[in-house]
Coordinates of C-alpha atoms and ligand atoms in Angstrom, one line a residue:
M115 CA 22.9 -0.6 0.6
S116 CA 22.0 3.1 0.4
E117 CA 24.6 5.7 -0.1
E118 CA 23.2 9.2 -0.5
L119 CA 21.3 11.1 2.2
E120 CA 18.7 13.9 1.9
H121 CA 16.3 15.3 4.5
V122 CA 12.8 16.6 3.6
Q123 CA 9.9 17.9 5.6
C124 CA 7.2 15.9 3.7
L125 CA 7.8 12.9 1.6
I126 CA 4.9 11.6 -0.5
I127 CA 5.1 8.0 -1.7
G128 CA 2.9 7.4 -4.7
S129 CA 1.4 9.5 -7.5
G130 CA -2.3 8.6 -7.9
P131 CA -5.2 10.9 -7.0
A132 CA -4.3 10.6 -3.3
G133 CA -0.6 11.4 -3.7
Y134 CA -1.1 14.3 -6.0
T135 CA -3.8 15.8 -3.9
A136 CA -1.7 15.5 -0.8
A137 CA 1.1 17.2 -2.8
I138 CA -1.1 20.1 -3.8
Y139 CA -2.1 20.8 -0.2
A140 CA 1.3 20.2 1.2
A141 CA 3.0 22.4 -1.3
R142 CA 0.5 25.2 -0.7
A143 CA 1.2 24.9 3.0
D144 CA 4.9 25.3 2.3
L145 CA 5.9 21.9 3.4
K146 CA 8.1 21.6 0.2
P147 CA 6.9 18.1 -0.5
V148 CA 9.0 15.6 -2.4
M149 CA 7.1 12.9 -4.2
Y150 CA 8.2 9.6 -5.6
T151 CA 5.9 8.4 -8.3
G152 CA 6.5 4.7 -8.1
M153 CA 6.5 2.6 -11.2
E154 CA 3.1 3.7 -12.3
P155 CA 3.1 7.5 -12.5
G156 CA -0.5 8.7 -12.2
G157 CA -1.6 5.5 -10.6
Q158 CA -4.5 3.1 -11.5
L159 CA -6.4 5.7 -13.6
T160 CA -3.7 5.6 -16.2
Q161 CA -5.0 2.1 -17.1
T162 CA -8.5 3.4 -18.0
T163 CA -10.1 5.2 -20.8
E164 CA -13.1 7.3 -19.8
V165 CA -13.5 8.7 -16.3
D166 CA -17.0 10.1 -16.0
N167 CA -17.5 10.5 -12.3
F168 CA -14.8 12.8 -11.2
P169 CA -16.4 16.2 -10.3
G170 CA -15.2 19.1 -12.4
Y171 CA -15.1 17.3 -15.7
P172 CA -18.6 17.7 -17.0
T173 CA -18.0 16.0 -20.3
G174 CA -15.7 13.3 -18.9
I175 CA -12.0 12.9 -19.4
T176 CA -9.6 10.0 -20.0
G177 CA -7.7 8.6 -17.0
P178 CA -4.2 9.6 -18.3
E179 CA -5.3 13.1 -19.2
M180 CA -6.9 13.6 -15.8
M181 CA -3.8 12.4 -14.0
E182 CA -1.7 14.7 -16.1
D183 CA -3.9 17.6 -14.8
F184 CA -3.3 16.4 -11.3
R185 CA 0.5 16.4 -11.9
K186 CA 0.5 19.9 -13.4
Q187 CA -1.4 21.3 -10.5
A188 CA 0.9 19.7 -7.9
E189 CA 3.9 21.0 -9.9
R190 CA 2.4 24.5 -10.1
F191 CA 2.8 24.9 -6.3
G192 CA 6.3 23.6 -6.3
T193 CA 6.1 19.8 -5.6
D194 CA 9.4 18.1 -6.4
I195 CA 8.1 15.1 -8.4
R196 CA 10.7 12.4 -9.0
F197 CA 10.5 9.0 -10.7
G198 CA 11.5 6.2 -8.4
Y199 CA 10.0 3.8 -5.9
A200 CA 10.3 3.4 -2.1
S201 CA 12.2 0.1 -1.7
S202 CA 12.2 -0.1 2.1
V203 CA 11.3 2.0 5.1
D204 CA 12.4 2.4 8.7
F205 CA 9.9 4.1 10.9
S206 CA 11.4 2.9 14.2
S207 CA 12.8 6.3 15.1
L208 CA 12.6 9.9 14.1
P209 CA 13.3 11.2 11.5
H210 CA 11.7 8.5 9.4
K211 CA 13.9 6.8 6.8
V212 CA 12.8 5.8 3.3
V213 CA 15.1 4.1 0.9
I214 CA 14.5 5.0 -2.8
D215 CA 15.4 2.5 -5.6
D216 CA 17.6 0.6 -3.1
I217 CA 20.3 3.3 -3.3
K218 CA 19.2 6.6 -1.8
T219 CA 18.0 7.2 1.7
I220 CA 15.6 10.1 2.4
T221 CA 15.0 11.1 6.0
A222 CA 11.6 12.8 6.5
D223 CA 9.8 14.6 9.2
T224 CA 6.5 13.4 7.8
V225 CA 5.7 10.6 5.3
I226 CA 2.4 10.4 3.4
I227 CA 1.8 6.9 2.0
S228 CA -0.4 6.8 -1.1
T229 CA 0.8 3.6 -2.7
G230 CA -2.7 2.5 -3.7
A231 CA -3.9 -1.0 -4.4
T232 CA -3.7 -3.3 -7.4
A233 CA -6.8 -5.0 -8.8
K234 CA -6.3 -8.8 -9.2
W235 CA -7.0 -10.0 -12.7
L236 CA -7.6 -13.5 -14.1
G237 CA -4.5 -13.3 -16.3
L238 CA -6.1 -14.1 -19.7
P239 CA -4.5 -12.5 -22.7
S240 CA -8.0 -11.5 -23.9
E241 CA -8.7 -9.8 -20.6
G242 CA -5.7 -7.5 -21.2
K243 CA -6.7 -6.9 -24.8
Y244 CA -10.2 -5.7 -24.0
N245 CA -9.3 -3.9 -20.7
G246 CA -11.1 -0.6 -21.0
F247 CA -13.1 -1.8 -24.0
G248 CA -15.6 -3.9 -22.1
V249 CA -13.4 -5.4 -19.4
S250 CA -13.3 -3.7 -16.1
A251 CA -12.3 -4.2 -12.5
C252 CA -14.6 -1.6 -11.1
A253 CA -18.4 -1.8 -11.4
V254 CA -19.0 1.5 -9.7
C255 CA -16.6 3.2 -12.2
D256 CA -17.8 1.5 -15.4
G257 CA -21.2 0.0 -14.8
F258 CA -22.9 3.1 -16.2
F259 CA -21.4 2.4 -19.7
F260 CA -23.4 -0.9 -19.8
K261 CA -26.8 0.5 -19.0
G262 CA -29.5 -1.7 -20.4
Q263 CA -27.0 -4.3 -21.6
D264 CA -26.0 -7.8 -20.5
V265 CA -22.8 -8.2 -18.5
A266 CA -20.9 -11.0 -16.6
I267 CA -19.0 -10.6 -13.4
V268 CA -16.5 -13.0 -11.9
G269 CA -16.1 -13.4 -8.2
A270 CA -17.7 -14.9 -5.1
G271 CA -16.8 -12.7 -2.2
D272 CA -18.6 -9.7 -0.6
T273 CA -17.2 -7.2 -3.1
A274 CA -18.3 -9.3 -6.1
A275 CA -21.8 -9.7 -4.6
E276 CA -22.0 -6.0 -3.9
E277 CA -20.8 -5.1 -7.4
A278 CA -23.2 -7.7 -9.0
T279 CA -26.2 -6.1 -7.2
Y280 CA -24.9 -2.6 -8.3
L281 CA -24.7 -3.8 -11.9
A282 CA -28.2 -5.4 -11.7
K283 CA -29.7 -2.0 -11.1
L284 CA -28.2 -0.7 -14.4
C285 CA -28.0 -3.7 -16.7
K286 CA -30.6 -5.9 -18.3
K287 CA -28.9 -9.1 -17.1
V288 CA -26.0 -10.0 -14.9
Y289 CA -24.3 -13.4 -15.1
M290 CA -22.4 -14.1 -12.0
L291 CA -19.6 -16.6 -12.5
V292 CA -18.7 -18.5 -9.3
R293 CA -15.7 -20.9 -9.4
R294 CA -16.9 -23.2 -6.6
D295 CA -20.4 -24.5 -5.8
E296 CA -20.8 -21.8 -3.2
F297 CA -20.1 -18.2 -2.4
R298 CA -17.4 -16.8 -0.1
A299 CA -19.6 -13.8 0.6
S300 CA -21.5 -13.3 3.8
K301 CA -25.0 -14.8 4.1
A302 CA -26.6 -11.4 3.9
M303 CA -24.9 -10.5 0.6
V304 CA -25.6 -13.9 -0.9
H305 CA -29.2 -13.4 0.0
R306 CA -29.3 -10.1 -1.8
V307 CA -27.7 -11.7 -4.9
L308 CA -30.1 -14.6 -5.0
N309 CA -33.1 -12.4 -4.6
T310 CA -32.2 -10.1 -7.4
P311 CA -34.2 -11.3 -10.4
N312 CA -31.9 -10.2 -13.2
I313 CA -28.8 -11.9 -11.7
E314 CA -28.1 -15.4 -12.8
V315 CA -25.5 -17.2 -10.7
I316 CA -23.6 -19.9 -12.6
Y317 CA -21.6 -22.1 -10.2
N318 CA -18.6 -24.3 -10.8
T319 CA -17.6 -22.1 -13.7
E320 CA -14.4 -20.6 -14.9
T321 CA -13.7 -18.1 -17.6
K322 CA -11.8 -19.6 -20.6
E323 CA -11.8 -16.6 -22.9
I324 CA -13.2 -13.1 -23.3
L325 CA -14.7 -12.9 -26.8
G326 CA -14.7 -9.7 -28.9
N327 CA -14.8 -8.2 -32.3
G328 CA -11.4 -6.7 -32.1
K329 CA -12.7 -3.5 -30.7
N330 CA -15.2 -4.4 -27.9
V331 CA -16.3 -7.3 -25.8
T332 CA -19.1 -9.4 -27.4
G333 CA -19.2 -12.4 -25.1
V334 CA -17.4 -14.7 -22.7
R335 CA -16.5 -18.4 -23.1
V336 CA -16.9 -20.3 -19.8
V337 CA -16.1 -23.8 -18.8
N338 CA -17.9 -25.9 -16.2
N339 CA -15.0 -27.2 -14.0
Q340 CA -17.0 -30.3 -13.0
T341 CA -18.0 -31.5 -16.5
G342 CA -15.6 -29.7 -18.7
A343 CA -18.5 -28.5 -20.8
E344 CA -17.9 -25.1 -22.6
S345 CA -20.5 -22.5 -23.4
D346 CA -20.6 -18.9 -24.6
L347 CA -22.5 -16.1 -23.0
D348 CA -23.4 -13.0 -25.0
V349 CA -22.3 -10.0 -22.9
E350 CA -21.1 -6.5 -23.7
G351 CA -19.3 -6.1 -20.4
F352 CA -17.0 -8.3 -18.3
F353 CA -16.3 -7.4 -14.7
V354 CA -13.5 -8.9 -12.6
A355 CA -14.2 -8.8 -8.9
I356 CA -11.7 -11.2 -7.4
G357 CA -10.1 -8.7 -5.1
H358 CA -7.4 -6.1 -4.7
K359 CA -3.9 -6.3 -3.3
P360 CA -2.8 -3.2 -1.3
N361 CA 0.7 -2.1 -2.2
T362 CA 2.0 -2.4 1.4
D363 CA 4.7 -5.1 1.3
I364 CA 7.4 -2.6 2.3
F365 CA 5.5 -1.5 5.3
K366 CA 5.1 -5.0 6.9
G367 CA 6.4 -5.0 10.4
Q368 CA 6.5 -1.2 10.4
L369 CA 2.8 -0.2 10.3
D370 CA -0.4 -1.7 11.6
M371 CA -2.4 -3.5 8.8
D372 CA -5.6 -5.5 8.6
D373 CA -5.6 -9.2 7.6
T374 CA -5.4 -8.4 3.9
G375 CA -2.6 -5.8 4.2
Y376 CA -4.6 -2.6 4.1
L377 CA -3.0 0.1 6.3
K378 CA -4.9 0.9 9.4
T379 CA -5.7 4.5 10.2
V380 CA -7.3 6.2 13.1
P381 CA -11.0 6.5 12.1
G382 CA -11.8 9.9 10.6
S383 CA -8.1 10.8 10.0
T384 CA -5.1 9.5 8.1
L385 CA -2.9 8.9 11.1
T386 CA -1.2 5.5 11.2
N387 CA 0.1 3.9 14.4
V388 CA 3.4 5.7 13.9
E389 CA 3.7 9.4 14.6
G390 CA 4.4 11.5 11.5
V391 CA 3.3 8.7 9.1
F392 CA 0.0 9.2 7.3
A393 CA -1.8 7.0 4.9
S394 CA -4.3 8.1 2.2
G395 CA -6.2 6.6 -0.7
D396 CA -6.8 3.0 -1.6
V397 CA -3.9 1.8 0.4
Q398 CA -6.0 2.4 3.5
D399 CA -9.5 2.0 2.0
S400 CA -10.8 -1.4 0.8
Y401 CA -14.3 -0.1 0.8
Y402 CA -14.9 3.0 -1.4
R403 CA -11.9 2.7 -3.8
Q404 CA -12.7 5.8 -5.9
A405 CA -10.5 8.5 -7.3
V406 CA -12.5 11.2 -5.5
T407 CA -12.4 9.5 -2.1
A408 CA -8.6 8.9 -2.6
A409 CA -8.2 12.5 -3.5
G410 CA -10.2 13.5 -0.4
S411 CA -8.0 11.5 1.9
G412 CA -4.9 12.8 0.2
C413 CA -6.1 16.3 1.2
M414 CA -6.7 15.0 4.8
A415 CA -3.2 13.5 4.9
A416 CA -1.5 16.8 4.0
L417 CA -3.6 18.7 6.5
D418 CA -2.8 16.0 9.2
A419 CA 0.9 16.3 8.3
E420 CA 0.9 20.1 8.4
R421 CA -0.9 20.1 11.8
Y422 CA 1.5 17.5 13.2
L423 CA 4.5 19.6 12.2
A424 CA 2.9 22.8 13.6
A425 CA 2.1 21.0 16.9
K426 CA 5.6 19.7 17.1
E427 CA 7.1 23.1 16.5
H428 CA 5.0 24.4 19.4
D429 CA 5.8 21.4 21.4
V430 CA 2.2 20.2 21.6
K431 CA 1.6 16.5 21.9
V432 CA -0.6 15.2 19.0
V433 CA -2.9 12.5 20.4
S434 CA -4.3 10.0 18.0
Ligands
FAD1269 C1 -9.3 0.2 -14.8 C2 -9.7 1.1 -13.6 C3 -10.7 2.0 -13.9 C4 -11.1 2.9 -12.8 N1 -12.0 3.8 -13.1 C5 -12.3 4.7 -12.2 C6 -13.3 5.7 -12.4 O1 -13.8 5.9 -13.5 N2 -13.6 6.6 -11.4 C7 -13.0 6.5 -10.1 O2 -13.4 7.3 -9.3 N3 -12.2 5.5 -9.9 C8 -11.8 4.6 -10.8 N4 -10.9 3.6 -10.6 C9 -10.4 3.5 -9.2 C10 -9.3 4.6 -9.0 O3 -8.4 4.4 -10.0 C11 -8.6 4.4 -7.6 O4 -9.6 4.4 -6.6 C12 -7.6 5.5 -7.4 O5 -6.7 5.5 -8.4 C13 -6.9 5.3 -6.1 O6 -5.9 6.3 -6.0 P1 -4.6 6.2 -5.0 O7 -4.0 7.5 -5.2 O8 -5.0 5.7 -3.7 O9 -3.8 5.0 -5.6 P2 -3.3 4.6 -7.1 O10 -4.1 5.3 -8.2 O11 -3.4 3.1 -7.0 O12 -1.8 5.0 -7.2 C14 -0.8 4.4 -6.4 C15 0.5 5.1 -6.7 O13 1.5 4.6 -5.8 C16 2.7 4.3 -6.5 N5 3.4 3.3 -5.8 C17 3.1 2.0 -5.4 N6 4.1 1.4 -4.7 C18 5.1 2.4 -4.6 C19 6.3 2.4 -4.0 N7 6.8 1.3 -3.3 N8 7.1 3.5 -4.1 C20 6.6 4.6 -4.7 N9 5.4 4.7 -5.3 C21 4.6 3.5 -5.2 C22 2.2 3.8 -7.9 O14 3.2 4.0 -8.9 C23 1.0 4.8 -8.1 O15 1.5 6.0 -8.6 C24 -10.5 2.7 -11.5 C25 -9.5 1.8 -11.3 C26 -9.1 0.9 -12.3 C27 -8.1 -0.1 -12.1

C-alpha cells in the first residue's frame, strides 16, 4: 500500500541508454524529469566490458564507464536521478500513477518507459564466469572481437539464425547448436543458414559446459541429447541467442504489447496506446537492440513528451 504522494511533469522509468538520453532531452526542455533507475543503474551495458560501436568513443570504452558518462550528462541538466523501481502503474486516468518500491506513489503528466529487456541465458556457471570474456548475448555487439576465429552460437529461432549468418561473415567457422532436430526459425532464415558454407549446424545438441583457461573461452563441451555422447568444440567465442524478455510485467493490462511482451508504439514515434505514456529503447524494440538505437528513441520519447505537454497547454488534441 503506497503512502507518500508526489507530482512530476515527466517521470522516466529505467536508466539505460534510452532512459538517460530521454532525461538529457527532457531536462534541457525544462520538464524537470525525475528518473527511477531500477535495480540495474546504467542498464544492460553495465554487464559488458568493451563497447566499440557507440559513436563518439573512437578508442572504445567499457560499458560501465560509458553509462557513467550518460548519468553525468543527464545530471548536468538537472535530472533528479533516484534509485528505486516502479512496482506497479495505473494508467487508467490522468494524471498517471506509478508506485515506487511498493510504498511511494508518483503522479505524472508524462511517463517515459525505458525498462529495457533482459537477455535469456542458459544458466551454466561457466557462462557467467566467461561473460564478457568470450561469452556474449549479442553478435552484432561482440562478433567483431572474434574476426577470423571459430565461434559457437546456441539457438534455433530467427534471431539465432540472423546472428549466425552475421557471425559467419566475420568468423572462420560458426557452429550452430540446435537443441531439437529442427529449427524454430522461418524457412527463409533456415535456408540462409544452411546455404552459408562456414556454418555447421549441429542438431539435438545441448551445451554442457563452456571451457576456458581461466581468462578466456577456449571451447565448449556439448552433449547429444539423443545418444548422450559428449564432445568438445574448440571455439574462442560462445554466443547465446535464445531470446530476450522485455521488462514489461508491470504494464500488463495497462499498455498494448505484442505476443512476447514488447510494448507497442505508433510506428515512427514513441507513443503508446495511452496518452502521455511513451516507450523507448529495447522495451519496444525486439529488432535492433543496440545502445545507439535505444538512445535515439530515448531522444524521441522526450521530444514526444515535450510536444504532448505543449499541445495540452494550448489545448490542441494530439492525434496518434
Ligand atoms: C552483455 C551485453 C553486451 C552488449 N554490448 C553492446 C554493445 O557493445 N553495443 C551496443 O550498442 N549494444 C550492446 N548491447 C545491447 C545494449 O546494451 C542494449 O541495446 C541497450 O542497453 C538498451 O538500452 P535500454 O535503455 O533500452 O535498456 P537497458 O539498458 O536494458 O536498461 C533498462 C533499465 O531499466 C531499468 N528497469 C527495469 N525495470 C524497471 C522497473 N520496474 N522500474 C525502474 N527501472 C526499471 C533497469 O534497472 C535498467 O536501468 C549489449 C547487451 C548486453 C546484454
